[in-house]
PDB file of C-alpha atoms in Angstrom:
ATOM      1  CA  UNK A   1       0.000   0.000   0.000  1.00  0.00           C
ATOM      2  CA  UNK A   2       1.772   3.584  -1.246  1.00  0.00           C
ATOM      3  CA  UNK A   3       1.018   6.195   1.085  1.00  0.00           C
ATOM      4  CA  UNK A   4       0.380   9.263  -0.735  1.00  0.00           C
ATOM      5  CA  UNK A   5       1.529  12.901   0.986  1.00  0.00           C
ATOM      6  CA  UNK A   6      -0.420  16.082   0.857  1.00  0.00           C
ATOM      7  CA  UNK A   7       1.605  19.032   0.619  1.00  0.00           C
ATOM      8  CA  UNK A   8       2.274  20.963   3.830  1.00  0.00           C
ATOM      9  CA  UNK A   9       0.152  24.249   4.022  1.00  0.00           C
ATOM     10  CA  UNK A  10       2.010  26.950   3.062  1.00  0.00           C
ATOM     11  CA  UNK A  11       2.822  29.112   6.214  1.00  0.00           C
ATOM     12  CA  UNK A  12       2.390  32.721   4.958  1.00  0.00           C
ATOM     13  CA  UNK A  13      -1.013  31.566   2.833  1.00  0.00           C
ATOM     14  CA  UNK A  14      -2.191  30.268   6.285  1.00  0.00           C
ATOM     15  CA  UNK A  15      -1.363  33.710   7.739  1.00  0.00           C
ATOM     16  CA  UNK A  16      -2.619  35.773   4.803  1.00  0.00           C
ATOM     17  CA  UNK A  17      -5.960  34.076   5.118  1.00  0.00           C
ATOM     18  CA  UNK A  18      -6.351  34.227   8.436  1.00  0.00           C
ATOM     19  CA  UNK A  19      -5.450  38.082   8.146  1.00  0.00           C
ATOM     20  CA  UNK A  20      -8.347  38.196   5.371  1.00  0.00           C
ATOM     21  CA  UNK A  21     -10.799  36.660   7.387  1.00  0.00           C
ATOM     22  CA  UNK A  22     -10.494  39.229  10.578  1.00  0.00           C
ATOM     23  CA  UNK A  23     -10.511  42.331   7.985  1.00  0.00           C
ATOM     24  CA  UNK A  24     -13.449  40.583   6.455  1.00  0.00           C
ATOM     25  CA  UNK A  25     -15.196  39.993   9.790  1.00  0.00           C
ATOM     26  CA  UNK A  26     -14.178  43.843  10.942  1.00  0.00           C
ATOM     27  CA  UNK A  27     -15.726  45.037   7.738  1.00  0.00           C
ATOM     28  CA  UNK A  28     -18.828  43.199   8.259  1.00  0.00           C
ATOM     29  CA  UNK A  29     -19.493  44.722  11.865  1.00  0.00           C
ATOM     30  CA  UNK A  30     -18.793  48.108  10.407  1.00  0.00           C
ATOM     31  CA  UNK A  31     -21.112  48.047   7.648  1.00  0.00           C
ATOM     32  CA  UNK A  32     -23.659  46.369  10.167  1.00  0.00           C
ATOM     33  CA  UNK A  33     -22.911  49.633  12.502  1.00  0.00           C
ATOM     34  CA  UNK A  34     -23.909  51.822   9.328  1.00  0.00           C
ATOM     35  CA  UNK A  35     -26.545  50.285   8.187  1.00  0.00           C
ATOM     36  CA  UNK A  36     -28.145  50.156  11.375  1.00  0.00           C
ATOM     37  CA  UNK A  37     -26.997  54.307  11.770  1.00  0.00           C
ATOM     38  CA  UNK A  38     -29.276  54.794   8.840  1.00  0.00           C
ATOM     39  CA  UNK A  39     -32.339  52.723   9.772  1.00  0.00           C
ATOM     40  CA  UNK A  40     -32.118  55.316  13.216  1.00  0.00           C
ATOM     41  CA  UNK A  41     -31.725  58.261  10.949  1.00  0.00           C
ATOM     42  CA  UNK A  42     -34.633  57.228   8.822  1.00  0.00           C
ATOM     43  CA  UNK A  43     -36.389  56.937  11.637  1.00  0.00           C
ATOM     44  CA  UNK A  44     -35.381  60.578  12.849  1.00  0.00           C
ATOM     45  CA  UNK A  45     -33.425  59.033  15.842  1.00  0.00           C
ATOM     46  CA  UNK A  46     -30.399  61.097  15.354  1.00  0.00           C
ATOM     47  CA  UNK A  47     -29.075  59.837  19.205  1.00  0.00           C
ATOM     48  CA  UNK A  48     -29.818  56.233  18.165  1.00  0.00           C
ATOM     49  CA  UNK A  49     -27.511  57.075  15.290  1.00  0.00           C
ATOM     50  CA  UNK A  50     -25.062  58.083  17.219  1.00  0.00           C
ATOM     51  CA  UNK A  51     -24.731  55.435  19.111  1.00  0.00           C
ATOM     52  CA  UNK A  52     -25.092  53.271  16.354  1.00  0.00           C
ATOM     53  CA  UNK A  53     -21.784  55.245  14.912  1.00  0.00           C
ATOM     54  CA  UNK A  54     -20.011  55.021  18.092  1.00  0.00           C
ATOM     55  CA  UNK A  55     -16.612  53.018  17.783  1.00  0.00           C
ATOM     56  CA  UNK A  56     -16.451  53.001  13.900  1.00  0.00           C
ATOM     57  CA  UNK A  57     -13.558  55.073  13.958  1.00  0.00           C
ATOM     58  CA  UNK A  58     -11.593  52.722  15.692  1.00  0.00           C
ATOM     59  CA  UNK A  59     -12.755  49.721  13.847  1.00  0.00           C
ATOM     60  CA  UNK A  60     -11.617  51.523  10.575  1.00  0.00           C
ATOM     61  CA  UNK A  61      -8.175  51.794  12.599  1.00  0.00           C
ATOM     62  CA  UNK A  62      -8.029  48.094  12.578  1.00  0.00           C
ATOM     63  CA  UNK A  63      -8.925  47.103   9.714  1.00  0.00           C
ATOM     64  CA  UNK A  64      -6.514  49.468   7.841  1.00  0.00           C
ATOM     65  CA  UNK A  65      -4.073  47.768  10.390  1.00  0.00           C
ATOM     66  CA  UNK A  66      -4.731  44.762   9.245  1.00  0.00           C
ATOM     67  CA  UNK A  67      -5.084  45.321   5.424  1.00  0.00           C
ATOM     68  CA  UNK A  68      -1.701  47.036   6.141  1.00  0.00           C
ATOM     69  CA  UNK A  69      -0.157  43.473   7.482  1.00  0.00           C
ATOM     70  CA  UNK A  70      -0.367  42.026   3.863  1.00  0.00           C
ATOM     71  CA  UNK A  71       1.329  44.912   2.041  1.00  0.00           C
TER      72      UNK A  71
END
């Protein structure tokens, strides 16, 4: 019986897509926090919005931080 070997995962593929995946999951909860800052605005619930808006900034931060990773 041959055994037959599957090539080792390449390390930095492993890391890229794992880097993908959090900027991808970052993205989603920002564009969750906006679309929910619009439904409030719609609404005329300009403090909703705001709330809805807090903390956006800094998820931007770390997403560029991460795109940034796989320049």
């Amino acid at each position: 019986m041959t055994q037959t070997r599957t090539p080792s995962p390449d390390p930095d593929e492993a890391i890229r897509e794992r880097i993908l995946s959090r900027a991808k999951a970052v993205n989603a909860s920002i564009l969750e926090g906006l679309r929910i800052a619009a439904d409030d605005l719609e609404a005329g619930e300009h403090r909703a919005a705001l709330g809805a808006l807090d903390g956006i900034e800094a998820q931007i931060g770390i997403i560029r931080s991460v795109l940034l990773l796989l320049s």
